[in-house]
Coordinates of N, CA and C in Angstrom, one line a residue:
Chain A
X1 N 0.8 -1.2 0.0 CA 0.0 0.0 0.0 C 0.9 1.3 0.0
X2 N 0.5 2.0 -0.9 CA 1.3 3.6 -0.7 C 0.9 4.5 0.3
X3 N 1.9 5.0 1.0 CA 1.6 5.7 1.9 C 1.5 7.7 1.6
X4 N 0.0 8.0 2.4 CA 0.4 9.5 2.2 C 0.3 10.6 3.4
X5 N 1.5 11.5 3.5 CA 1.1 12.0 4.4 C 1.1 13.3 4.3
X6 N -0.2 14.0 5.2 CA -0.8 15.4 5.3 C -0.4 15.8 6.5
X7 N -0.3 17.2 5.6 CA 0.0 18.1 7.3 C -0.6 19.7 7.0
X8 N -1.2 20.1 7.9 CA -0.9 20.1 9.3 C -2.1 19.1 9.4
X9 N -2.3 18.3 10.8 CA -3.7 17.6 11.1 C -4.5 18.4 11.2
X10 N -4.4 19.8 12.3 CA -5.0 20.6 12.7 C -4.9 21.8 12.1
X11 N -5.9 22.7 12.0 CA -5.5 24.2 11.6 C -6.8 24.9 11.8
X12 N -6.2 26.2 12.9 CA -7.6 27.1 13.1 C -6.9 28.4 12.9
X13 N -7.8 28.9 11.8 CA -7.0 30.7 11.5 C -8.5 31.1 11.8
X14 N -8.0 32.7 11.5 CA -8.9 33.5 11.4 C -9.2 34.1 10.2
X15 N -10.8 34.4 9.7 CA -11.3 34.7 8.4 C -10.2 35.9 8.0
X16 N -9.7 35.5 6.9 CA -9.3 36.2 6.1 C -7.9 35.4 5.2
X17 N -7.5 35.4 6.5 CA -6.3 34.5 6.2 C -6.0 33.5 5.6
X18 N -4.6 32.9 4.9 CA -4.2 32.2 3.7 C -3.6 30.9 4.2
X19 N -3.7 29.8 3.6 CA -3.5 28.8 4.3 C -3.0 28.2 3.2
X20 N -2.1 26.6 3.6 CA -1.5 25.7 2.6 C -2.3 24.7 3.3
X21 N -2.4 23.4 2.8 CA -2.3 22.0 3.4 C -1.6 21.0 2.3
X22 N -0.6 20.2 3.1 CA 0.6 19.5 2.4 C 0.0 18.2 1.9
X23 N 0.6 17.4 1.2 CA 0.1 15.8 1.0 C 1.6 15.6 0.4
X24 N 2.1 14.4 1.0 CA 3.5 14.3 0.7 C 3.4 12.6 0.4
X25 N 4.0 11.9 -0.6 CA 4.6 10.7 -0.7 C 5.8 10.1 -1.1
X26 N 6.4 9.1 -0.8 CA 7.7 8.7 -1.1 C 7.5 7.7 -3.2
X27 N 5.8 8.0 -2.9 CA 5.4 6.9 -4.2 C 4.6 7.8 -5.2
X28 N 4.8 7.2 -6.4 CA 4.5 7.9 -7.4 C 2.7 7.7 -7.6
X29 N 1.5 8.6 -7.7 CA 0.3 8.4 -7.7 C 0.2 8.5 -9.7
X30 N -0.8 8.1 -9.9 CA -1.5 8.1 -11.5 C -2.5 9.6 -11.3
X31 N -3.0 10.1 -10.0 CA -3.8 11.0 -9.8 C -3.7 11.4 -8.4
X32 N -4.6 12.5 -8.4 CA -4.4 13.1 -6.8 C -5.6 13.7 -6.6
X33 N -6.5 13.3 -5.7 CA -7.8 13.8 -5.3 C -7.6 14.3 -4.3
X34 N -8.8 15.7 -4.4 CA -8.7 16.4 -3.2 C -10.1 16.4 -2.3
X35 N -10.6 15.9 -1.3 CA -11.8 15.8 -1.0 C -12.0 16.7 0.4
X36 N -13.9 16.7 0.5 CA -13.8 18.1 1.5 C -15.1 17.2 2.2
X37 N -14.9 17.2 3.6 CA -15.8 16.4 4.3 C -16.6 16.8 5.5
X38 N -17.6 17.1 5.9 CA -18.7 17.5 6.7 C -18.8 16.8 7.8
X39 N -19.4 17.3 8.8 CA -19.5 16.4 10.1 C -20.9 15.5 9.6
X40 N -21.0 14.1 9.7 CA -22.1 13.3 9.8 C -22.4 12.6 8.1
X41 N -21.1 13.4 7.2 CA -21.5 12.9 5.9 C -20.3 12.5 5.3
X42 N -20.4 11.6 4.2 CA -19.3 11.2 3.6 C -18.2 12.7 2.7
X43 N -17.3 11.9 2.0 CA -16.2 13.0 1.9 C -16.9 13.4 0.2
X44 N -17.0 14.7 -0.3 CA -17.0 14.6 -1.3 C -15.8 15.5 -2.3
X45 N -15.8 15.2 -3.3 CA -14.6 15.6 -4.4 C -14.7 17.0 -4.5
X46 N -13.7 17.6 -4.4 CA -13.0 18.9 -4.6 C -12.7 19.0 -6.0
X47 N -10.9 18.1 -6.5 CA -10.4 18.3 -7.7 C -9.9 16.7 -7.4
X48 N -9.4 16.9 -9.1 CA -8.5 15.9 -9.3 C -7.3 16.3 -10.0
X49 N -6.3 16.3 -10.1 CA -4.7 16.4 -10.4 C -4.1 15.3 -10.8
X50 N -4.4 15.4 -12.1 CA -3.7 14.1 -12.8 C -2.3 13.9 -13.7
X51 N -1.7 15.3 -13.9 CA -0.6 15.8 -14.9 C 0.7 16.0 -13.8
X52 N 1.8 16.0 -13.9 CA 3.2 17.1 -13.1 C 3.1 17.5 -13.4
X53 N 3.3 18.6 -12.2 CA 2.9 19.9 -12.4 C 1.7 20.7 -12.7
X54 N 0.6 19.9 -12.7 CA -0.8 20.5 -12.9 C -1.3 21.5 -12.0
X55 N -1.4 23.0 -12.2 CA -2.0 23.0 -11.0 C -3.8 23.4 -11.6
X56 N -4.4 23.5 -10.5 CA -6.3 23.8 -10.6 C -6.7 24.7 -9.8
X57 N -7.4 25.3 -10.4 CA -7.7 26.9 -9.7 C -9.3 26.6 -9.8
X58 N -10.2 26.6 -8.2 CA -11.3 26.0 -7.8 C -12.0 27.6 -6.6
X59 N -12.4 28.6 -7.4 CA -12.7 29.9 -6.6 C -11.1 30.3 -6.1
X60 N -11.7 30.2 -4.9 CA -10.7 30.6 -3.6 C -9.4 29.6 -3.3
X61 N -9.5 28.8 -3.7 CA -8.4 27.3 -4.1 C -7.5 26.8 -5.0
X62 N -6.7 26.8 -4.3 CA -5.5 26.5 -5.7 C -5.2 25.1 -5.3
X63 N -5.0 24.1 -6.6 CA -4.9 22.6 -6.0 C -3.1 22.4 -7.2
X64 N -2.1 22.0 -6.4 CA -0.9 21.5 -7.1 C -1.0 20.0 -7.3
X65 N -0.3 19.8 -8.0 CA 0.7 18.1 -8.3 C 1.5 18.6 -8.7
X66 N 2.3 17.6 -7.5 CA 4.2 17.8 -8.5 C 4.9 17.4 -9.1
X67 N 5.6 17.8 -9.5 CA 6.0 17.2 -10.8 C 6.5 15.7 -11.2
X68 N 6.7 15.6 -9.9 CA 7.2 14.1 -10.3 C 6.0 13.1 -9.7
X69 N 4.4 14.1 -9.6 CA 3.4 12.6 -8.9 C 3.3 12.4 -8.0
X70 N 4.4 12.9 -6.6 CA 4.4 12.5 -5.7 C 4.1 12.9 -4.4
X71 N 3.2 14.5 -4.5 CA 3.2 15.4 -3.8 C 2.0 16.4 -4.3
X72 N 1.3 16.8 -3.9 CA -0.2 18.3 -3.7 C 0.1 19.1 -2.4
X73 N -0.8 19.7 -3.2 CA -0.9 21.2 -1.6 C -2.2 21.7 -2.6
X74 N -2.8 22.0 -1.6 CA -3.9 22.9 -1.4 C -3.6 24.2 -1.0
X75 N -4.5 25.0 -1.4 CA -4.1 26.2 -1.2 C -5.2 27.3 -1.1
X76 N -5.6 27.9 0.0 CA -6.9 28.6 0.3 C -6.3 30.1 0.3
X77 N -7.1 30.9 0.0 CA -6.9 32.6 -0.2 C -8.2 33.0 0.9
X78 N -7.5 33.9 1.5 CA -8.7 34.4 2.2 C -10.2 33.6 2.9
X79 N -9.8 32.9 3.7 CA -10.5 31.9 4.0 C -11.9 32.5 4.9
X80 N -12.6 31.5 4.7 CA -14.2 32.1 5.4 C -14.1 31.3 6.2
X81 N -15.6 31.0 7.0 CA -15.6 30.7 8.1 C -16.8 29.1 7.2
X82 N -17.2 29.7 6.5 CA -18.1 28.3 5.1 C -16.6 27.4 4.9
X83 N -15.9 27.4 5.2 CA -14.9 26.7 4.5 C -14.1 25.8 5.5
X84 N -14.6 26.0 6.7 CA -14.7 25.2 7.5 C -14.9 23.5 7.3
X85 N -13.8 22.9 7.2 CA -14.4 21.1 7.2 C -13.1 20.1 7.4
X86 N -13.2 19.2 7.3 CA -12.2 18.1 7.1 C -11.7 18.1 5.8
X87 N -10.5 18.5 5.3 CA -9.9 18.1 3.7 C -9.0 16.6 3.8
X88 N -9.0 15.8 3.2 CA -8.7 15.0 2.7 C -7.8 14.7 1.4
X89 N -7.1 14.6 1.1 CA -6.6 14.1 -0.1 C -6.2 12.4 -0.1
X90 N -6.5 12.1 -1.3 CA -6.8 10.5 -1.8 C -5.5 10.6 -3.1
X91 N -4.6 9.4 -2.9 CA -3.7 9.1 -4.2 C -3.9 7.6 -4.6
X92 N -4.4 8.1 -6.2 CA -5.1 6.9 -6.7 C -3.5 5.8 -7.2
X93 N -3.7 4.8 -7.1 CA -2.2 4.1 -7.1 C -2.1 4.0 -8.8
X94 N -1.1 4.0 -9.1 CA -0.3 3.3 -10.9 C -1.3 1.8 -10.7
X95 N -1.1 0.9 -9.9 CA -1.7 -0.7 -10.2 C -3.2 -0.5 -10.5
X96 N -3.5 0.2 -10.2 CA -5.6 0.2 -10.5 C -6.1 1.9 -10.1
X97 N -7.5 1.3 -9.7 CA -8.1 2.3 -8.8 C -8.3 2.3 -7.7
X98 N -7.6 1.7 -6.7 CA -7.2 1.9 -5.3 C -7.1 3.2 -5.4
X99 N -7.3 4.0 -4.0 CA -7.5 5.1 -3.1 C -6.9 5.2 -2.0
X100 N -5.7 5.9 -1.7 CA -5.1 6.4 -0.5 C -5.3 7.3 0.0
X101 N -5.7 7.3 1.7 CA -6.2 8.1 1.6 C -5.1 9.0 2.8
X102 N -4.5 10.7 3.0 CA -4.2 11.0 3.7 C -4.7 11.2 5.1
X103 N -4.2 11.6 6.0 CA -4.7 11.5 7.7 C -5.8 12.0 7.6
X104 N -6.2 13.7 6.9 CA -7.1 14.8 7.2 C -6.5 15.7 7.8
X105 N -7.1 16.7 7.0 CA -6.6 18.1 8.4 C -7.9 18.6 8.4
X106 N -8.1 19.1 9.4 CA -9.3 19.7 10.4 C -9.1 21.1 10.1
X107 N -10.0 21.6 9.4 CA -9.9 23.3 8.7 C -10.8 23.8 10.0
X108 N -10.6 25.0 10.9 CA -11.4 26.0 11.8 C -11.7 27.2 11.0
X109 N -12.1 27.6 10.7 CA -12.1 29.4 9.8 C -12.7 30.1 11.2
X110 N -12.4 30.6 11.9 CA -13.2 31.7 13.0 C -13.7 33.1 12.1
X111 N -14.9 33.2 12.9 CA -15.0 35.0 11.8 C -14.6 35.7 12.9
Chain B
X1 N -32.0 12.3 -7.4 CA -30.8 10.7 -7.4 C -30.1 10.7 -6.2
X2 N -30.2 9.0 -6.0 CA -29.7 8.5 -4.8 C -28.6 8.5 -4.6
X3 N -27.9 7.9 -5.7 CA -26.6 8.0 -5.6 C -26.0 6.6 -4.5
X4 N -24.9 6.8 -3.3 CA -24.5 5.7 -2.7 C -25.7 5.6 -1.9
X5 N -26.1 4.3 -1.2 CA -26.8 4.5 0.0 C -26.8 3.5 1.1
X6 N -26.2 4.0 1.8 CA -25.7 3.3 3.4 C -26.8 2.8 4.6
X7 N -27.1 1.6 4.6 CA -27.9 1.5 6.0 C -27.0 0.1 7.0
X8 N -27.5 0.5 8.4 CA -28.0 1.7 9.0 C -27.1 2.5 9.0
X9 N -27.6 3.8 9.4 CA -26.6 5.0 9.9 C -26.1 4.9 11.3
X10 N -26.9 4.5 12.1 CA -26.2 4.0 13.4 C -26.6 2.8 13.8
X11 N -25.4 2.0 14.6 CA -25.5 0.7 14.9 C -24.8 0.4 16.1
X12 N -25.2 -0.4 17.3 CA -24.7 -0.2 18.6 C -24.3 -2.2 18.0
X13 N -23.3 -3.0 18.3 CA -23.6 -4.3 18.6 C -22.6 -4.2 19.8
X14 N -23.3 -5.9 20.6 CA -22.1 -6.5 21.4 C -20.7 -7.3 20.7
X15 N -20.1 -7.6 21.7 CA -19.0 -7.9 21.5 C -19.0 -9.4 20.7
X16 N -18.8 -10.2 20.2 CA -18.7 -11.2 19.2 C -20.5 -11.9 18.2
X17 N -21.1 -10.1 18.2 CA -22.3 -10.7 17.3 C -22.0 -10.2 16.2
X18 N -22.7 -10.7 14.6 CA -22.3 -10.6 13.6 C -23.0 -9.9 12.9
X19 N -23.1 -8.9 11.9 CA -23.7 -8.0 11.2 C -23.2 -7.8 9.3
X20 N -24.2 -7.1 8.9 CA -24.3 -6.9 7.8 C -24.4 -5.2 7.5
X21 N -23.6 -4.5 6.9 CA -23.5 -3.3 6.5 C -24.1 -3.2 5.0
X22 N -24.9 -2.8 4.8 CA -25.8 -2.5 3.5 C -24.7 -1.4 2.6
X23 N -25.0 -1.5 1.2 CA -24.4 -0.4 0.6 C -24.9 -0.7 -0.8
X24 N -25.6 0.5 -1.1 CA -26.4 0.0 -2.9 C -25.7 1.3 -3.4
X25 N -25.7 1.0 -4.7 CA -25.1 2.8 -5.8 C -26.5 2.4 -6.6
X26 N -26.6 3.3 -7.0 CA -27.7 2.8 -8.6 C -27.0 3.7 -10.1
X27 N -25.7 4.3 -9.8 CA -24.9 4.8 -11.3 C -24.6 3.6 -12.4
X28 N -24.5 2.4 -11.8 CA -24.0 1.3 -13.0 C -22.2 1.5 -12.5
X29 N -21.5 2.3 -11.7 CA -20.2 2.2 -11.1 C -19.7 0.8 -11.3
X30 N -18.7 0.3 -11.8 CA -17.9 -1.1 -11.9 C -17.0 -1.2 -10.3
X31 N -16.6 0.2 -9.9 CA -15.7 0.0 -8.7 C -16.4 0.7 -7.5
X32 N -16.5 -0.2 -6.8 CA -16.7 -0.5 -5.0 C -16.2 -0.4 -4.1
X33 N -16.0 0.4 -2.7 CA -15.0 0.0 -1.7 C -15.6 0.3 -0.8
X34 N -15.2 -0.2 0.1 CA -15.5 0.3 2.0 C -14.4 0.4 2.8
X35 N -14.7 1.4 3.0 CA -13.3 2.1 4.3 C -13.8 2.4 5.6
X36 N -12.7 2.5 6.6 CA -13.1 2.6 8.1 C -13.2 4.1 8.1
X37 N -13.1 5.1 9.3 CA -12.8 6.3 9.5 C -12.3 6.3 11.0
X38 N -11.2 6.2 11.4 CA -11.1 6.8 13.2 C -10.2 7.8 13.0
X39 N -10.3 8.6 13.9 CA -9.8 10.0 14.1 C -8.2 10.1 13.9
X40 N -7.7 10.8 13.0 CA -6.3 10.7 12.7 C -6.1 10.1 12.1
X41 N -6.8 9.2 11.4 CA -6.2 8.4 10.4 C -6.8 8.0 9.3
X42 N -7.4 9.0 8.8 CA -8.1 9.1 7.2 C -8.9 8.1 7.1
X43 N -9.0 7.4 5.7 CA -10.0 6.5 5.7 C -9.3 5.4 5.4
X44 N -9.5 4.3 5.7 CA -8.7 3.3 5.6 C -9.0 2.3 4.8
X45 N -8.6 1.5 3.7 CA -9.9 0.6 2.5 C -9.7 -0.5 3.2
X46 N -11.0 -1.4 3.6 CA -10.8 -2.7 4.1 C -11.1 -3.5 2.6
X47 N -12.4 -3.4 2.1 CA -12.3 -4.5 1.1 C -12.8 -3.5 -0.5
X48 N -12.4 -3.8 -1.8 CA -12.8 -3.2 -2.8 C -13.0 -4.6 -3.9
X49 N -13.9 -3.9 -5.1 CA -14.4 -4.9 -5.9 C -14.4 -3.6 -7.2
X50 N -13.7 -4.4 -8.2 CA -13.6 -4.2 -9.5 C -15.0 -4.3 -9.8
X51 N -16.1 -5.5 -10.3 CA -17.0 -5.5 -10.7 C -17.9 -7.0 -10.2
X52 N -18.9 -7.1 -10.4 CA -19.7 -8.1 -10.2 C -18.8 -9.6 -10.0
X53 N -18.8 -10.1 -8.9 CA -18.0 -11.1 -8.8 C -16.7 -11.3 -8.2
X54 N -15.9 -10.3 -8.4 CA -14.7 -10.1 -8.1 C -14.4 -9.1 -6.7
X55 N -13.5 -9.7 -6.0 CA -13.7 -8.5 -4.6 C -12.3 -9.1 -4.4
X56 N -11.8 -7.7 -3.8 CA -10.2 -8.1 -3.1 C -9.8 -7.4 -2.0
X57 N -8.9 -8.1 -1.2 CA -8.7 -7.4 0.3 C -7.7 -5.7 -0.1
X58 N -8.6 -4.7 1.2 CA -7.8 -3.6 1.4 C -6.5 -3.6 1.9
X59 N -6.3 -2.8 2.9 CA -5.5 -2.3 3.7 C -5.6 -3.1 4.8
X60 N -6.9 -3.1 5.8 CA -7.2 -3.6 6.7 C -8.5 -4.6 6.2
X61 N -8.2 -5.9 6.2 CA -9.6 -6.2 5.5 C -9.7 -7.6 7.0
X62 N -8.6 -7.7 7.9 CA -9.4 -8.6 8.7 C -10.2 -8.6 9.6
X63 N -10.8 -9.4 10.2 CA -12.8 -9.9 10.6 C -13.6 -8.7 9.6
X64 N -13.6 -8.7 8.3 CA -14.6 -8.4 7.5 C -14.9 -9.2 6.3
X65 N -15.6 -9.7 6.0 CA -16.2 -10.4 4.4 C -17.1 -9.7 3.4
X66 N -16.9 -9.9 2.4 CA -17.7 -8.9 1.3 C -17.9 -10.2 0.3
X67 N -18.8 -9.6 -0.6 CA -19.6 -10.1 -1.7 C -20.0 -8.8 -3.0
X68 N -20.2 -9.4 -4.2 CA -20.1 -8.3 -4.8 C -21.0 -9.3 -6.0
X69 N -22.5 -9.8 -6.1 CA -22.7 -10.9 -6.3 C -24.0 -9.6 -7.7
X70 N -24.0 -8.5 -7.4 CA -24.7 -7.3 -8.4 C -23.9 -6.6 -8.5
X71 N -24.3 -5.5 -9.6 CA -23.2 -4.3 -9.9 C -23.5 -3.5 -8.6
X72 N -25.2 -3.9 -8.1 CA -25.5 -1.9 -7.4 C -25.7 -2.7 -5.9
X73 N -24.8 -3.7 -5.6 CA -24.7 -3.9 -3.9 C -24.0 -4.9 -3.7
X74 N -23.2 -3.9 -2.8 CA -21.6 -4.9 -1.9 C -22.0 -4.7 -0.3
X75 N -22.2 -5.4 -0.1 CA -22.3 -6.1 1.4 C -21.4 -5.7 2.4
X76 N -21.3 -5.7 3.3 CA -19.6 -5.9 4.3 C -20.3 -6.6 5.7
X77 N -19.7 -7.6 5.3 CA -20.5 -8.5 6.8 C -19.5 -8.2 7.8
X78 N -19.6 -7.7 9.2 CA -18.4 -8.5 10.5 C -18.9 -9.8 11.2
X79 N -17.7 -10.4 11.0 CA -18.5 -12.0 11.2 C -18.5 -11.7 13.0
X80 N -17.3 -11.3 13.7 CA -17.6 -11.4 14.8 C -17.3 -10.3 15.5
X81 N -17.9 -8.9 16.3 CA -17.6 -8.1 16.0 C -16.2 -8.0 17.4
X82 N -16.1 -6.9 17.5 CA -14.9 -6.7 18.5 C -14.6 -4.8 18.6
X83 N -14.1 -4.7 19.8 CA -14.3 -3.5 20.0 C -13.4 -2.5 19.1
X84 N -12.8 -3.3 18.3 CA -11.4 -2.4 18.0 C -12.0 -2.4 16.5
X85 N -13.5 -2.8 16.2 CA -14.4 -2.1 15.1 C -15.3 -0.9 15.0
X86 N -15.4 -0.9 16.8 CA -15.9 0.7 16.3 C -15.1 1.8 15.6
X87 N -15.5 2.0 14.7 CA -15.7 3.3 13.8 C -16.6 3.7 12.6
X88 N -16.1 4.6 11.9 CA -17.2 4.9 11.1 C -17.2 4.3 9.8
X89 N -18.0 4.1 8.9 CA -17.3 3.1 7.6 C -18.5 3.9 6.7
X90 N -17.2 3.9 5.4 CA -17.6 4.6 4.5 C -17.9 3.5 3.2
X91 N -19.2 3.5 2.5 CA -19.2 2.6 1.3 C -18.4 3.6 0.2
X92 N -18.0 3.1 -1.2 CA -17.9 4.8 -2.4 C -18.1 3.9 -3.3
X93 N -18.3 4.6 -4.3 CA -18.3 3.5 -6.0 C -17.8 4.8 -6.8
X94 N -17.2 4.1 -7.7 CA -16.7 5.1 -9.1 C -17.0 4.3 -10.3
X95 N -16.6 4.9 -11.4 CA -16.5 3.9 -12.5 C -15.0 3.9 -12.8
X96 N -14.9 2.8 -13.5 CA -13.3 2.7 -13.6 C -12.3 3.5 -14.5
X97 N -10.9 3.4 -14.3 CA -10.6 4.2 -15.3 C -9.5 5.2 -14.1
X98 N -8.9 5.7 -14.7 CA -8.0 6.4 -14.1 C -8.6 8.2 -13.8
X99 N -8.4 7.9 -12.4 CA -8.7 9.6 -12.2 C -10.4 10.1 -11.6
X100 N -11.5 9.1 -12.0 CA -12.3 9.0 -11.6 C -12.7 9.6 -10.4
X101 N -14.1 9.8 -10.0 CA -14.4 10.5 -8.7 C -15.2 9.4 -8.2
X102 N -15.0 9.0 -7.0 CA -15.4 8.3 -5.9 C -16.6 9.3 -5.2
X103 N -17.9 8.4 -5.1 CA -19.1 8.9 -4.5 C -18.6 8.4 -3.3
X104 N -19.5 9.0 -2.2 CA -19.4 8.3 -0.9 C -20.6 8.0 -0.7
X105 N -21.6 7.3 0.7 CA -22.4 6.8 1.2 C -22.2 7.9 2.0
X106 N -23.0 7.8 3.2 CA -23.5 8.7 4.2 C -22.8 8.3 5.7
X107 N -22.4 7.3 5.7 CA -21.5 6.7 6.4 C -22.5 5.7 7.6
X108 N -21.8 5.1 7.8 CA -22.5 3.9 9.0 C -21.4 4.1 10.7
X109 N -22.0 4.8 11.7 CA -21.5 4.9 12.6 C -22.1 4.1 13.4
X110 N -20.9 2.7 14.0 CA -21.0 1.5 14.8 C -20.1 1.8 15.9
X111 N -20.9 1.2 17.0 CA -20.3 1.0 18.0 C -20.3 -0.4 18.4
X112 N -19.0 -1.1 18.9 CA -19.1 -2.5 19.6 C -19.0 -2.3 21.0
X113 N -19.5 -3.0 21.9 CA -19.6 -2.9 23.3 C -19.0 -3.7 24.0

């Protein structure tokens, strides 16, 4: 199994403010999903990043892959207090459509 | 549209009784999975199925059994349950193919006692 790891777990800013969230692996993904998750409900899709070097621009959101596959960051501008949730990123493997999924970070937006 | 659909949503069992986790899609999706959820540690795949017939173990696929016997419902039985099963469990389906988006279910929050 490929392993992925997200950082920060935790993160509470205040509305306005710009934030990253990391997804790091030592393995090469075929894609990079970015998912956004609600208390009580399943995770749903953000983006997908399928190219090196792709990046996706989603409103307020900038979603990377890097160049070599192995690596995303998220990236929020001016964050609200709506934007509050669990993010997630999933790295789909080269052998199939397996899903890896990273730890989660815990988004706070305070107003 | 229904999309994934997960029953129950909450489930209390004791300690070595055996259960059945529901999970239907109605998209015609070829790929299937169920994953755990406990805090800190993302979602975890226990069992996934390519298509009607075929199922193969996750990450974590022991005391769980699956079936994949239709395209629009995969099962996840615990044959016997154990406390170090409570958490939350997610059904998804996609269609296959590279890059795909994964639907989720609503999730099934279990507790073993």
């Amino acid at each position: 199994t490929q392993l992925l790891e997200q950082s920060p777990q935790f993160l509470s800013i205040q509305e306005g403010e710009n934030l990253t969230v990391y997804c790091n692996s030592s393995s090469v993904f075929s894609s990079l999903q970015w998912y956004r998750q609600e208390p009580g409900e399943g995770p749903v899709l953000l983006v997908t990043v399928v190219t090196g070097g792709e990046v996706k621009k989603l409103k307020r959101l900038t979603f990377q892959f890097g160049d070599a596959r192995k690596d995303s960051s998220l990236h929020i501008t001016a964050a609200q207090p709506g934007d509050t949730g669990l993010y997630l990123c999933a790295g789909e493997e080269t052998s199939g459509s397996r899903l890896t999924f990273g730890e989660g970070t815990q988004l706070t937006v305070n107003p | 549209n229904a999309g994934v659909t997960q029953t129950p949503k909450f489930q209390v069992l004791k300690t070595g009784q055996s259960m059945t986790l529901q999970c239907a899609q109605d998209m015609n999706h070829e790929y299937m999975s169920w994953y755990r959820q406990d805090p800190g540690m993302g979602l975890r795949l226990i069992h996934y199925s390519v298509g009607a017939g075929i199922t193969d173990q996750g990450e974590v696929p022991n005391g769980y059994n699956v079936s994949r016997s239709t395209t629009e419902d995969f099962p996840l039985r615990l044959l016997s349950a154990a406390p170090s099963q409570t958490s939350v469990y997610f059904c998804a389906s996609s269609l296959a193919g590279a890059g795909t988006e994964a639907f989720f279910g609503q999730g099934t929050r279990l507790t073993v006692v």
